[in-house]
Amino acid sequence: MVYGSPVTSAPASTFNVYDRYKQSEREFLNFCSYNYLGYSYHPEVVRAVQDTLARYGTGAVSAPLLSGYYDLAQQLEEQIARFKKKGEPLFFLPAMVPTWVFFPACSNRAI
């Protein structure tokens, strides 16, 4: 059974899973991955991820409200706005930010 078992290879059309009961790896057909186009291990995508990690590190060190947000997020917002032909969208990443915005907007009161 694959469910809950450690995957030991890239999620291609097949992938390897460590079978705890047999103490060995087994190959399975992959019908459960979002990687059906193979982008997760495509060399160009891997290079782009490596370049981005080298520049930005592994993630934000604080909420955007406190420390700003990445220029990549701003570029994404602008591209989505152009694509949708709408004003700039707002992305709320931390869980508290929607609360800080939504409830005051509903009640016409600031927190």
Coordinates of N, CA and C in Angstrom, one line a residue:
M1 N 0.8 -1.2 0.0 CA 0.0 0.0 0.0 C 0.9 1.2 0.0
V2 N 0.5 2.3 -0.8 CA 1.3 3.5 -0.9 C 0.9 4.5 0.2
Y3 N -0.3 4.6 0.5 CA -0.8 5.6 1.4 C 0.0 5.7 2.7
G4 N 0.6 6.9 3.0 CA 1.3 7.1 4.2 C 2.7 6.6 4.2
S5 N 3.2 6.0 3.1 CA 4.5 5.4 3.0 C 5.5 6.5 2.4
P6 N 6.8 6.4 2.8 CA 7.8 7.3 2.3 C 8.0 7.1 0.8
V7 N 7.9 8.2 0.1 CA 8.2 8.2 -1.4 C 9.7 8.5 -1.5
T8 N 10.4 7.7 -2.3 CA 11.8 7.8 -2.4 C 12.3 8.2 -3.8
S9 N 11.4 8.7 -4.7 CA 11.9 9.2 -6.0 C 11.0 10.3 -6.4
A10 N 11.3 10.9 -7.5 CA 10.5 12.0 -8.1 C 9.1 11.5 -8.5
P11 N 8.1 12.3 -8.4 CA 6.7 11.8 -8.8 C 6.5 11.8 -10.3
A12 N 7.1 10.9 -11.0 CA 6.9 10.8 -12.4 C 5.7 9.9 -12.7
S13 N 5.6 9.3 -13.9 CA 4.5 8.4 -14.2 C 4.6 7.1 -13.3
T14 N 5.8 6.8 -12.8 CA 5.9 5.8 -11.8 C 6.7 6.5 -10.7
F15 N 6.7 5.9 -9.5 CA 7.5 6.4 -8.4 C 7.8 5.3 -7.5
N16 N 8.9 5.4 -6.7 CA 9.3 4.4 -5.8 C 8.8 4.8 -4.4
V17 N 8.4 3.7 -3.7 CA 7.9 3.9 -2.3 C 8.6 2.9 -1.4
Y18 N 9.0 3.3 -0.2 CA 9.6 2.3 0.7 C 8.5 1.5 1.3
D19 N 8.5 0.2 1.2 CA 7.5 -0.7 1.8 C 8.0 -1.1 3.1
R20 N 7.4 -0.7 4.2 CA 7.9 -1.0 5.5 C 7.7 -2.4 5.9
Y21 N 6.7 -3.1 5.3 CA 6.5 -4.5 5.6 C 7.5 -5.4 4.9
K22 N 8.0 -5.1 3.7 CA 9.0 -5.9 3.1 C 10.4 -5.3 3.2
Q23 N 10.5 -4.2 3.9 CA 11.8 -3.5 4.1 C 12.6 -3.3 2.8
S24 N 11.8 -2.9 1.8 CA 12.5 -2.6 0.5 C 11.6 -1.6 -0.3
E25 N 12.2 -1.1 -1.4 CA 11.5 -0.1 -2.2 C 10.7 -0.9 -3.2
R26 N 9.5 -0.3 -3.6 CA 8.7 -0.9 -4.6 C 8.3 0.2 -5.6
E27 N 8.2 -0.1 -6.9 CA 7.8 0.8 -7.9 C 6.3 0.7 -8.1
F28 N 5.6 1.9 -8.2 CA 4.2 2.0 -8.4 C 3.9 2.9 -9.5
L29 N 2.7 2.6 -10.2 CA 2.2 3.6 -11.2 C 1.7 4.8 -10.4
N30 N 1.9 5.9 -10.9 CA 1.5 7.1 -10.2 C 0.2 7.7 -10.7
F31 N -0.9 7.5 -10.0 CA -2.2 8.0 -10.4 C -2.6 9.1 -9.3
C32 N -1.7 9.5 -8.5 CA -2.1 10.4 -7.4 C -1.3 11.7 -7.3
S33 N -0.5 12.0 -8.3 CA 0.3 13.2 -8.2 C -0.2 14.4 -9.0
Y34 N 0.0 15.6 -8.5 CA -0.3 16.8 -9.2 C 0.8 17.0 -10.3
N35 N 1.8 16.2 -10.3 CA 2.9 16.4 -11.2 C 2.7 15.6 -12.6
Y36 N 1.5 15.6 -13.1 CA 1.3 14.8 -14.3 C 2.0 15.3 -15.5
L37 N 2.4 16.6 -15.5 CA 3.1 17.2 -16.6 C 4.7 17.0 -16.4
G38 N 5.1 16.6 -15.3 CA 6.5 16.3 -15.0 C 7.3 17.6 -14.7
Y39 N 6.7 18.7 -14.3 CA 7.4 19.9 -14.1 C 8.3 19.9 -12.8
S40 N 7.9 19.0 -11.9 CA 8.7 19.1 -10.6 C 10.1 18.6 -10.8
Y41 N 10.5 17.9 -11.8 CA 11.8 17.5 -12.0 C 12.4 18.0 -13.4
H42 N 11.7 18.8 -14.1 CA 12.1 19.4 -15.4 C 13.4 20.2 -15.1
P43 N 14.4 20.0 -15.8 CA 15.7 20.8 -15.5 C 15.5 22.3 -15.5
E44 N 14.7 22.9 -16.4 CA 14.5 24.3 -16.3 C 13.8 24.8 -15.1
V45 N 12.9 24.0 -14.6 CA 12.1 24.4 -13.4 C 13.1 24.2 -12.2
V46 N 13.8 23.1 -12.2 CA 14.7 22.9 -11.0 C 15.8 24.0 -11.0
R47 N 16.3 24.4 -12.1 CA 17.3 25.6 -12.1 C 16.6 26.8 -11.6
A48 N 15.4 27.1 -12.0 CA 14.7 28.3 -11.6 C 14.5 28.3 -10.1
V49 N 14.1 27.2 -9.6 CA 13.9 27.0 -8.1 C 15.2 27.2 -7.4
Q50 N 16.3 26.6 -7.9 CA 17.6 26.8 -7.3 C 18.1 28.3 -7.3
D51 N 17.9 28.9 -8.4 CA 18.2 30.4 -8.5 C 17.4 31.2 -7.5
T52 N 16.1 30.9 -7.4 CA 15.2 31.6 -6.5 C 15.6 31.4 -5.0
L53 N 15.9 30.1 -4.7 CA 16.4 29.8 -3.3 C 17.7 30.5 -3.0
A54 N 18.6 30.6 -4.0 CA 19.9 31.3 -3.7 C 19.6 32.8 -3.4
R55 N 18.7 33.4 -4.1 CA 18.4 34.8 -3.9 C 17.6 35.1 -2.6
Y56 N 16.5 34.3 -2.4 CA 15.5 34.7 -1.4 C 15.6 33.8 -0.1
G57 N 16.3 32.6 -0.2 CA 16.3 31.7 0.9 C 15.1 30.8 0.9
T58 N 14.8 30.2 2.0 CA 13.8 29.2 2.0 C 12.4 29.7 2.4
G59 N 12.3 30.9 2.7 CA 10.9 31.5 3.0 C 11.0 32.8 3.8
A60 N 9.8 33.3 4.0 CA 9.7 34.6 4.7 C 10.1 34.4 6.2
V61 N 10.6 35.4 6.8 CA 11.0 35.3 8.2 C 9.9 36.0 9.1
S62 N 8.9 36.6 8.4 CA 7.9 37.3 9.2 C 6.7 37.4 8.3
A63 N 5.6 37.9 8.9 CA 4.4 38.1 8.1 C 4.6 39.4 7.2
P64 N 4.1 39.4 6.0 CA 4.2 40.6 5.1 C 3.8 41.9 5.8
L65 N 2.8 41.8 6.6 CA 2.3 43.0 7.3 C 3.4 43.7 8.1
L66 N 4.3 42.9 8.7 CA 5.4 43.4 9.6 C 6.6 43.7 8.8
S67 N 7.0 42.8 7.8 CA 8.3 43.0 7.2 C 8.3 43.2 5.7
G68 N 7.1 43.5 5.1 CA 7.0 43.6 3.7 C 6.9 42.3 3.0
Y69 N 6.8 42.3 1.7 CA 6.7 41.1 1.0 C 7.6 41.1 -0.2
Y70 N 7.8 39.9 -0.8 CA 8.8 39.7 -1.8 C 8.3 40.4 -3.1
D71 N 9.3 40.9 -3.9 CA 9.0 41.5 -5.2 C 8.3 40.5 -6.1
L72 N 8.6 39.2 -5.9 CA 8.0 38.2 -6.7 C 6.5 38.1 -6.5
A73 N 6.1 38.3 -5.3 CA 4.6 38.3 -5.0 C 4.0 39.5 -5.7
Q74 N 4.7 40.7 -5.6 CA 4.1 41.9 -6.3 C 4.0 41.6 -7.8
Q75 N 5.1 41.0 -8.4 CA 5.1 40.7 -9.8 C 3.9 39.8 -10.2
L76 N 3.7 38.8 -9.3 CA 2.6 37.9 -9.6 C 1.2 38.6 -9.5
E77 N 1.0 39.5 -8.5 CA -0.2 40.3 -8.4 C -0.4 41.1 -9.7
E78 N 0.6 41.7 -10.2 CA 0.5 42.6 -11.4 C 0.2 41.7 -12.6
Q79 N 0.8 40.6 -12.7 CA 0.5 39.7 -13.9 C -0.9 39.2 -13.9
I80 N -1.4 38.8 -12.7 CA -2.8 38.4 -12.6 C -3.7 39.5 -12.9
A81 N -3.4 40.7 -12.4 CA -4.3 41.9 -12.7 C -4.4 42.1 -14.2
R82 N -3.2 42.1 -14.9 CA -3.2 42.3 -16.3 C -4.0 41.2 -17.1
F83 N -3.8 39.9 -16.6 CA -4.4 38.8 -17.3 C -5.9 38.9 -17.1
K84 N -6.4 39.3 -15.9 CA -7.8 39.4 -15.6 C -8.4 40.7 -16.0
K85 N -7.5 41.7 -16.4 CA -8.0 43.0 -16.8 C -8.8 43.7 -15.6
K86 N -8.2 43.5 -14.4 CA -8.8 44.1 -13.2 C -7.7 44.8 -12.4
G87 N -8.2 45.5 -11.4 CA -7.2 46.2 -10.5 C -6.4 45.1 -9.8
E88 N -5.3 45.6 -9.1 CA -4.4 44.6 -8.5 C -5.1 43.8 -7.4
P89 N -4.9 42.5 -7.4 CA -5.5 41.6 -6.4 C -4.7 41.8 -5.1
L90 N -5.3 41.3 -4.0 CA -4.7 41.3 -2.7 C -4.6 39.8 -2.3
F91 N -3.4 39.4 -2.0 CA -3.2 38.0 -1.5 C -2.9 38.1 0.0
F92 N -3.7 37.3 0.8 CA -3.5 37.3 2.2 C -2.9 35.9 2.6
L93 N -1.6 35.9 3.0 CA -0.9 34.7 3.3 C -1.1 34.3 4.7
P94 N -0.7 35.2 5.7 CA -0.9 34.7 7.1 C -2.3 34.6 7.5
A95 N -2.6 33.7 8.4 CA -4.0 33.5 8.8 C -4.6 34.7 9.4
M96 N -3.9 35.5 10.2 CA -4.5 36.6 10.9 C -4.8 37.8 10.0
V97 N -4.2 38.0 8.9 CA -4.4 39.2 8.1 C -5.8 39.2 7.6
P98 N -6.4 38.1 7.0 CA -7.8 38.2 6.6 C -8.7 38.6 7.8
T99 N -8.4 38.2 8.9 CA -9.2 38.5 10.1 C -9.1 40.0 10.4
W100 N -7.9 40.6 10.3 CA -7.7 42.0 10.5 C -8.4 42.9 9.5
V101 N -8.6 42.3 8.3 CA -9.2 43.1 7.2 C -10.7 42.8 7.1
F102 N -11.1 41.6 7.2 CA -12.4 41.2 6.9 C -13.4 41.7 8.0
F103 N -13.2 41.5 9.2 CA -14.1 41.9 10.3 C -14.3 43.4 10.4
P104 N -13.2 44.1 10.4 CA -13.4 45.6 10.4 C -14.1 46.1 9.2
A105 N -13.9 45.5 8.1 CA -14.6 45.9 6.9 C -16.1 45.7 7.0
C106 N -16.5 44.6 7.6 CA -17.9 44.2 7.8 C -18.5 45.1 8.9
S107 N -17.8 45.5 9.9 CA -18.4 46.3 11.0 C -18.1 47.8 10.8
N108 N -17.3 48.2 9.9 CA -17.0 49.6 9.7 C -16.2 50.2 10.9
R109 N -15.5 49.3 11.6 CA -14.7 49.7 12.8 C -13.3 49.2 12.6
A110 N -12.3 49.9 13.1 CA -10.9 49.5 13.0 C -10.6 48.6 14.3
I111 N -9.7 47.7 14.1 CA -9.2 46.9 15.3 C -8.2 47.7 16.0

